[in-house]
């Protein structure tokens, strides 16, 4: 039997579709929406954004497309008649705003990601016979650096951060403090993308073959699961127990986001219960890293936890295929090249092994 969505879920989906349609209506350089044409470019664009994409990917693709269409509008170009030369001209104008508020040329990785987003749009239009060509198909894209510019913490720093947030939770023994401890533990012990964690619900917790597991939505909308080890289950269980006490429910009867905002102590208009936003996670990690005295506190991000997970496992000789499976990488080269920060470290270089081998056969 197929489960039928409840009225609240249907209302939420309807609101999301309306918001997406409104956003697509704001895109420049496209012909006006035609309600009588189911294959009108704006309608197809809305479907492209809504199908098989996480919220994070949807926002990124929308921003990429808006940048391209804005350039088309400024230069008087019909995007459905664009050619490779047009994309090459636009590519050279891509900029980002630095922390000083000044524009600067976009990094190669940003250019490559932006081109990929717009190319995805053209491919979807092609598959629906809305356009005949993809002008980005033949455009040369910058090669991404093999080594990720994002930091990974070493073992000592990782343990220091985990100890700090759990010690803080034990001192305060509040719902919010244990939620924060659970958040950091889940990030580092599972290697999940932040969207997979912020999008998880209490109902996604379960057991399988004697393991506590968390089901989550991965990249591309794929559902998967990850085991939760004891150091992650411990703060999570305490958090859910305190949350259940406040709501008058046993933990197993809780509903809603796995990690939720707590009621504001002085503002009844903010009852809590909403999922943490990615920005909340980002800010919390940096705050806790500063409190723990980590040198990398200023550059830490949710992806730092994910990269740290992969880096530490590979550094301790866990097979790359197992790390790839845990992190959910479609291409093993992503795991090998961008997460193994120890690959080129001096102390683990195979040059040392070669020296030992030859030393047995050399004089002196």
CSV table of C-alpha atoms in Angstrom, one decimal:
chain,number,residue,atom,x,y,z
A,1,UNK,CA,0.0,0.0,0.0
A,2,UNK,CA,1.2,3.5,-0.8
A,3,UNK,CA,1.3,5.9,2.1
A,4,UNK,CA,-0.9,9.0,1.6
A,5,UNK,CA,0.6,12.2,2.8
A,6,UNK,CA,-1.2,14.0,5.6
A,7,UNK,CA,-2.9,17.4,5.1
A,8,UNK,CA,-0.1,19.2,6.9
A,9,UNK,CA,2.5,17.7,4.6
A,10,UNK,CA,0.4,18.5,1.5
A,11,UNK,CA,0.1,22.1,2.7
A,12,UNK,CA,3.9,22.3,3.2
A,13,UNK,CA,4.5,21.0,-0.3
A,14,UNK,CA,2.0,23.4,-1.8
A,15,UNK,CA,3.6,26.3,0.0
A,16,UNK,CA,7.1,25.2,-1.2
A,17,UNK,CA,5.8,24.9,-4.8
A,18,UNK,CA,4.3,28.4,-4.6
A,19,UNK,CA,7.5,29.9,-3.2
A,20,UNK,CA,9.5,28.2,-6.0
A,21,UNK,CA,7.1,29.4,-8.7
A,22,UNK,CA,7.4,32.9,-7.3
A,23,UNK,CA,11.2,32.7,-7.3
A,24,UNK,CA,11.3,31.4,-10.9
A,25,UNK,CA,9.0,34.2,-12.0
A,26,UNK,CA,11.7,36.7,-10.8
A,27,UNK,CA,14.3,35.2,-13.2
A,28,UNK,CA,15.2,37.7,-15.9
A,29,UNK,CA,15.7,37.1,-19.7
A,30,UNK,CA,13.1,34.4,-20.0
A,31,UNK,CA,9.8,34.8,-21.8
A,32,UNK,CA,6.7,35.4,-19.6
A,33,UNK,CA,5.0,32.4,-18.1
A,34,UNK,CA,2.3,30.8,-20.2
A,35,UNK,CA,-0.2,28.9,-18.0
A,36,UNK,CA,-1.6,27.2,-21.2
A,37,UNK,CA,1.8,25.7,-22.1
A,38,UNK,CA,3.0,22.9,-19.8
A,39,UNK,CA,6.4,23.0,-21.5
A,40,UNK,CA,6.9,26.8,-21.2
A,41,UNK,CA,10.5,27.5,-20.1
A,42,UNK,CA,9.6,28.9,-16.7
A,43,UNK,CA,7.4,25.9,-15.8
A,44,UNK,CA,10.1,23.5,-16.9
A,45,UNK,CA,12.7,25.5,-15.0
A,46,UNK,CA,10.6,25.1,-11.8
A,47,UNK,CA,10.4,21.4,-12.3
A,48,UNK,CA,14.2,21.3,-12.9
A,49,UNK,CA,14.8,23.0,-9.6
A,50,UNK,CA,12.2,20.9,-7.6
A,51,UNK,CA,13.1,17.3,-8.8
A,52,UNK,CA,15.7,15.2,-7.0
A,53,UNK,CA,17.5,18.1,-5.4
A,54,UNK,CA,18.2,19.0,-1.8
A,55,UNK,CA,17.3,22.4,-0.5
A,56,UNK,CA,21.0,23.3,-0.5
A,57,UNK,CA,21.5,22.2,-4.1
A,58,UNK,CA,18.3,24.0,-5.2
A,59,UNK,CA,19.5,27.3,-3.7
A,60,UNK,CA,22.9,26.9,-5.3
A,61,UNK,CA,21.5,26.1,-8.8
A,62,UNK,CA,19.0,28.9,-8.6
A,63,UNK,CA,21.8,31.4,-7.8
A,64,UNK,CA,23.9,30.0,-10.7
A,65,UNK,CA,21.1,30.3,-13.1
A,66,UNK,CA,20.1,33.8,-11.9
A,67,UNK,CA,23.7,35.0,-12.5
A,68,UNK,CA,23.7,33.7,-16.0
A,69,UNK,CA,20.3,35.0,-16.9
A,70,UNK,CA,21.1,38.4,-15.4
A,71,UNK,CA,24.1,38.7,-17.7
A,72,UNK,CA,22.0,37.6,-20.6
A,73,UNK,CA,19.5,40.4,-19.7
A,74,UNK,CA,22.2,43.0,-19.4
A,75,UNK,CA,23.7,42.1,-22.8
A,76,UNK,CA,20.5,41.6,-24.6
A,77,UNK,CA,21.0,37.9,-25.2
A,78,UNK,CA,18.2,35.4,-25.5
A,79,UNK,CA,19.5,32.5,-23.3
A,80,UNK,CA,17.8,29.9,-25.5
A,81,UNK,CA,19.9,31.1,-28.5
A,82,UNK,CA,23.2,31.5,-26.6
A,83,UNK,CA,26.4,30.0,-28.0
A,84,UNK,CA,29.6,28.8,-26.5
A,85,UNK,CA,31.3,32.2,-27.2
A,86,UNK,CA,28.6,33.9,-25.1
A,87,UNK,CA,29.3,31.6,-22.2
A,88,UNK,CA,33.1,32.2,-22.6
A,89,UNK,CA,32.5,35.9,-22.4
A,90,UNK,CA,30.3,35.6,-19.3
A,91,UNK,CA,32.7,33.2,-17.6
A,92,UNK,CA,35.4,35.9,-17.6
A,93,UNK,CA,33.0,38.3,-15.7
A,94,UNK,CA,32.3,36.0,-12.7
A,95,UNK,CA,33.3,37.6,-9.4
A,96,UNK,CA,32.7,37.0,-5.7
A,97,UNK,CA,32.6,39.5,-2.9
A,98,UNK,CA,35.4,39.2,-0.4
A,99,UNK,CA,35.2,39.8,3.3
A,100,UNK,CA,36.3,43.4,2.7
A,101,UNK,CA,33.2,43.9,0.6
A,102,UNK,CA,35.2,44.2,-2.6
A,103,UNK,CA,34.6,42.1,-5.7
A,104,UNK,CA,37.3,39.8,-7.0
A,105,UNK,CA,37.6,37.2,-9.7
A,106,UNK,CA,35.8,33.9,-8.7
A,107,UNK,CA,38.0,31.0,-7.8
A,108,UNK,CA,38.3,28.2,-10.4
A,109,UNK,CA,36.2,25.9,-8.2
A,110,UNK,CA,33.4,28.5,-8.1
A,111,UNK,CA,33.5,29.0,-11.9
A,112,UNK,CA,33.4,25.2,-12.4
A,113,UNK,CA,30.5,24.8,-10.0
A,114,UNK,CA,28.5,27.7,-11.6
A,115,UNK,CA,29.0,26.3,-15.1
A,116,UNK,CA,27.9,22.9,-13.9
A,117,UNK,CA,24.7,24.3,-12.4
A,118,UNK,CA,23.7,26.2,-15.6
A,119,UNK,CA,24.7,23.3,-17.8
A,120,UNK,CA,22.3,21.1,-15.8
A,121,UNK,CA,19.5,23.5,-16.6
A,122,UNK,CA,20.3,23.4,-20.3
A,123,UNK,CA,20.4,19.6,-20.3
A,124,UNK,CA,17.0,19.5,-18.6
A,125,UNK,CA,15.6,21.9,-21.2
A,126,UNK,CA,17.1,19.7,-24.0
A,127,UNK,CA,15.5,16.6,-22.5
A,128,UNK,CA,12.1,18.3,-22.7
A,129,UNK,CA,12.7,19.7,-26.2
A,130,UNK,CA,12.6,23.3,-25.0
A,131,UNK,CA,16.0,24.0,-26.6
A,132,UNK,CA,18.2,22.2,-29.1
A,133,UNK,CA,21.6,23.0,-27.7
A,134,UNK,CA,23.6,23.3,-24.5
A,135,UNK,CA,26.0,26.2,-25.0
A,136,UNK,CA,28.0,25.2,-22.0
A,137,UNK,CA,28.6,21.6,-23.2
A,138,UNK,CA,31.8,22.5,-25.0
A,139,UNK,CA,33.0,25.2,-22.7
A,140,UNK,CA,36.4,24.5,-21.0
A,141,UNK,CA,35.9,24.3,-17.3
A,142,UNK,CA,38.6,25.1,-14.7
A,143,UNK,CA,40.1,22.0,-13.1
A,144,UNK,CA,39.5,21.7,-9.4
A,145,UNK,CA,42.5,21.4,-7.2
A,146,UNK,CA,43.0,17.8,-5.9
A,147,UNK,CA,43.7,19.0,-2.4
A,148,UNK,CA,40.7,20.6,-0.7
A,149,UNK,CA,41.3,24.1,0.6
A,150,UNK,CA,39.1,23.4,3.6
A,151,UNK,CA,40.9,22.4,6.8
A,152,UNK,CA,40.8,19.0,8.6
A,153,UNK,CA,41.4,18.8,12.3
A,154,UNK,CA,44.1,16.5,13.7
A,155,UNK,CA,43.3,13.8,16.2
A,156,UNK,CA,44.1,15.9,19.3
A,157,UNK,CA,42.1,18.9,18.1
A,158,UNK,CA,39.1,16.7,17.3
A,159,UNK,CA,39.2,15.0,20.7
A,160,UNK,CA,39.6,18.4,22.4
A,161,UNK,CA,36.5,19.8,20.6
A,162,UNK,CA,34.4,16.8,21.4
A,163,UNK,CA,35.5,16.8,25.0
A,164,UNK,CA,34.7,20.5,25.3
A,165,UNK,CA,31.1,20.3,24.1
A,166,UNK,CA,30.3,17.2,26.2
A,167,UNK,CA,31.9,18.7,29.3
A,168,UNK,CA,29.9,21.9,28.7
A,169,UNK,CA,26.8,19.8,28.4
A,170,UNK,CA,27.5,18.0,31.7
A,171,UNK,CA,28.0,21.3,33.5
A,172,UNK,CA,24.9,22.9,32.2
A,173,UNK,CA,22.8,19.8,31.8
A,174,UNK,CA,20.3,21.7,29.7
A,175,UNK,CA,18.4,20.5,26.6
A,176,UNK,CA,20.3,23.1,24.4
A,177,UNK,CA,23.7,22.1,25.7
A,178,UNK,CA,23.2,18.4,25.1
A,179,UNK,CA,21.7,19.1,21.7
A,180,UNK,CA,24.9,21.0,20.8
A,181,UNK,CA,27.0,18.1,22.1
A,182,UNK,CA,25.0,15.7,20.1
A,183,UNK,CA,25.4,17.9,17.0
A,184,UNK,CA,29.2,18.0,17.2
A,185,UNK,CA,29.4,14.3,17.9
A,186,UNK,CA,27.2,13.3,15.1
A,187,UNK,CA,29.1,15.5,12.6
A,188,UNK,CA,32.5,14.1,13.5
A,189,UNK,CA,31.5,10.4,14.1
A,190,UNK,CA,29.4,10.0,11.0
A,191,UNK,CA,31.0,12.3,8.4
A,192,UNK,CA,27.5,13.4,7.3
A,193,UNK,CA,27.0,16.4,5.2
A,194,UNK,CA,25.3,19.1,7.3
A,195,UNK,CA,22.2,19.0,5.1
A,196,UNK,CA,21.8,15.3,5.9
A,197,UNK,CA,21.9,16.0,9.6
A,198,UNK,CA,19.8,19.2,9.7
A,199,UNK,CA,17.2,17.4,7.6
A,200,UNK,CA,17.0,14.3,9.8
A,201,UNK,CA,13.9,13.7,12.0
A,202,UNK,CA,13.5,11.7,15.2
A,203,UNK,CA,11.7,9.1,13.1
A,204,UNK,CA,14.9,8.6,11.2
A,205,UNK,CA,16.5,7.0,14.3
A,206,UNK,CA,16.2,3.2,14.4
A,207,UNK,CA,18.1,-0.1,14.9
A,208,UNK,CA,19.4,-2.6,12.5
A,209,UNK,CA,21.3,-5.8,13.3
A,210,UNK,CA,21.9,-4.6,16.8
A,211,UNK,CA,23.2,-1.2,15.7
A,212,UNK,CA,21.7,2.2,16.4
A,213,UNK,CA,21.3,3.8,13.0
A,214,UNK,CA,20.3,7.1,11.5
A,215,UNK,CA,18.6,7.3,8.1
A,216,UNK,CA,19.3,10.5,6.2
A,217,UNK,CA,18.8,12.1,2.8
A,218,UNK,CA,22.1,12.3,0.9
A,219,UNK,CA,23.2,14.2,-2.1
A,220,UNK,CA,20.8,14.0,-5.0
A,221,UNK,CA,17.9,13.1,-2.6
A,222,UNK,CA,19.2,9.5,-2.1
A,223,UNK,CA,18.2,7.9,1.2
A,224,UNK,CA,20.9,6.0,3.1
A,225,UNK,CA,21.8,5.1,6.7
A,226,UNK,CA,24.8,5.4,8.9
A,227,UNK,CA,25.5,3.6,12.2
A,228,UNK,CA,25.7,5.7,15.4
A,229,UNK,CA,28.6,4.7,17.7
A,230,UNK,CA,28.3,5.0,21.5
A,231,UNK,CA,30.1,8.4,21.8
A,232,UNK,CA,27.5,9.9,19.5
A,233,UNK,CA,24.5,8.0,21.0
A,234,UNK,CA,25.4,9.1,24.5
A,235,UNK,CA,24.8,12.9,24.1
A,236,UNK,CA,22.0,12.3,21.7
A,237,UNK,CA,20.1,10.1,24.2
A,238,UNK,CA,20.5,12.6,27.0
A,239,UNK,CA,19.3,15.4,24.7
A,240,UNK,CA,16.2,13.5,23.6
A,241,UNK,CA,15.5,12.6,27.2
A,242,UNK,CA,15.5,16.2,28.3
A,243,UNK,CA,13.5,17.2,25.3
A,244,UNK,CA,11.0,14.5,26.1
A,245,UNK,CA,10.7,15.7,29.7
A,246,UNK,CA,9.9,19.2,28.5
A,247,UNK,CA,7.2,17.9,26.1
A,248,UNK,CA,5.9,15.4,28.6
A,249,UNK,CA,6.7,12.5,26.3
A,250,UNK,CA,9.0,9.5,26.4
A,251,UNK,CA,11.9,9.9,23.9
A,252,UNK,CA,10.6,7.2,21.6
A,253,UNK,CA,7.3,9.2,21.1
A,254,UNK,CA,9.0,12.4,20.1
A,255,UNK,CA,8.4,13.8,16.6
A,256,UNK,CA,9.9,16.5,14.5
A,257,UNK,CA,13.5,17.4,13.7
A,258,UNK,CA,16.2,15.3,15.2
A,259,UNK,CA,18.0,18.4,16.3
A,260,UNK,CA,15.6,21.2,17.0
A,261,UNK,CA,15.7,24.8,18.3
A,262,UNK,CA,14.7,25.1,22.0
A,263,UNK,CA,12.0,27.5,23.4
A,264,UNK,CA,13.1,31.1,23.9
A,265,UNK,CA,13.3,31.6,27.7
A,266,UNK,CA,11.7,35.1,27.5
A,267,UNK,CA,9.7,35.1,24.2
A,268,UNK,CA,6.7,32.9,24.1
A,269,UNK,CA,6.4,33.7,20.3
A,270,UNK,CA,9.5,31.5,19.8
A,271,UNK,CA,8.4,28.0,21.1
A,272,UNK,CA,11.3,26.2,19.4
A,273,UNK,CA,10.9,22.9,17.6
A,274,UNK,CA,12.3,24.1,14.3
A,275,UNK,CA,15.2,22.3,12.6
A,276,UNK,CA,18.6,23.8,13.0
A,277,UNK,CA,19.7,25.8,10.0
A,278,UNK,CA,23.1,25.2,8.3
A,279,UNK,CA,24.0,28.7,9.5
A,280,UNK,CA,23.2,27.7,13.1
A,281,UNK,CA,25.6,24.7,12.8
A,282,UNK,CA,28.3,26.8,11.2
A,283,UNK,CA,28.2,29.5,13.9
A,284,UNK,CA,28.0,26.9,16.7
A,285,UNK,CA,31.1,25.0,15.5
A,286,UNK,CA,33.2,28.2,15.4
A,287,UNK,CA,32.0,29.3,18.8
A,288,UNK,CA,32.8,25.9,20.4
A,289,UNK,CA,36.2,25.7,18.6
A,290,UNK,CA,37.1,29.2,19.9
A,291,UNK,CA,36.0,28.1,23.4
A,292,UNK,CA,38.1,25.0,23.1
A,293,UNK,CA,41.1,27.0,22.0
A,294,UNK,CA,41.6,25.4,18.6
A,295,UNK,CA,44.0,27.3,16.3
A,296,UNK,CA,41.7,26.6,13.3
A,297,UNK,CA,38.7,28.1,15.0
A,298,UNK,CA,38.4,30.9,12.5
A,299,UNK,CA,38.2,28.7,9.5
A,300,UNK,CA,36.2,25.7,10.9
A,301,UNK,CA,33.0,24.8,9.1
A,302,UNK,CA,30.5,21.9,9.0
A,303,UNK,CA,32.5,20.5,6.1
A,304,UNK,CA,35.6,20.5,8.4
A,305,UNK,CA,34.0,17.7,10.4
A,306,UNK,CA,33.3,15.7,7.3
A,307,UNK,CA,36.8,16.1,5.9
A,308,UNK,CA,38.3,15.3,9.3
A,309,UNK,CA,36.3,12.1,9.4
A,310,UNK,CA,37.7,11.0,6.1
A,311,UNK,CA,41.2,12.2,6.8
A,312,UNK,CA,41.6,10.5,10.1
A,313,UNK,CA,40.2,7.2,8.8
A,314,UNK,CA,42.6,7.2,5.8
A,315,UNK,CA,45.5,8.2,8.0
A,316,UNK,CA,44.9,5.0,10.0
A,317,UNK,CA,44.9,2.7,7.0
A,318,UNK,CA,41.1,2.2,6.8
A,319,UNK,CA,40.6,1.0,3.1
A,320,UNK,CA,39.6,3.9,0.9
A,321,UNK,CA,36.6,2.0,-0.4
A,322,UNK,CA,35.1,1.8,3.2
A,323,UNK,CA,35.7,5.6,3.7
A,324,UNK,CA,34.1,6.3,0.3
A,325,UNK,CA,31.1,4.3,1.4
A,326,UNK,CA,30.8,6.1,4.7
A,327,UNK,CA,31.0,9.5,3.1
A,328,UNK,CA,28.7,8.6,0.3
A,329,UNK,CA,31.1,9.7,-2.5
A,330,UNK,CA,30.1,8.5,-6.0
A,331,UNK,CA,33.6,8.7,-7.2
A,332,UNK,CA,36.5,7.2,-5.2
A,333,UNK,CA,38.8,9.8,-6.6
A,334,UNK,CA,37.0,12.4,-4.4
A,335,UNK,CA,37.8,10.4,-1.3
A,336,UNK,CA,41.4,9.7,-2.3
A,337,UNK,CA,42.3,13.1,-3.6
A,338,UNK,CA,40.3,15.6,-1.6
A,339,UNK,CA,40.0,13.9,1.8
A,340,UNK,CA,43.3,12.2,2.4
A,341,UNK,CA,45.2,15.1,3.8
A,342,UNK,CA,48.1,12.8,4.8
A,343,UNK,CA,48.8,11.6,1.3
A,344,UNK,CA,51.6,14.1,0.8
A,345,UNK,CA,52.7,14.6,4.3
A,346,UNK,CA,56.5,14.4,4.8
A,347,UNK,CA,56.4,11.9,7.7
A,348,UNK,CA,54.3,9.4,5.7
A,349,UNK,CA,56.0,9.8,2.4
A,350,UNK,CA,57.0,6.5,0.7
A,351,UNK,CA,60.4,8.1,0.1
A,352,UNK,CA,61.3,7.0,3.7
A,353,UNK,CA,60.4,3.4,2.9
A,354,UNK,CA,62.6,3.5,-0.2
A,355,UNK,CA,65.5,4.8,1.9
A,356,UNK,CA,65.1,2.0,4.3
A,357,UNK,CA,65.0,-0.6,1.5
A,358,UNK,CA,68.1,0.7,-0.2
A,359,UNK,CA,70.0,1.3,3.0
A,360,UNK,CA,70.4,-2.5,3.4
A,361,UNK,CA,72.3,-2.6,0.2
A,362,UNK,CA,74.4,0.5,0.3
A,363,UNK,CA,77.8,1.1,1.8
A,364,UNK,CA,78.0,3.2,5.0
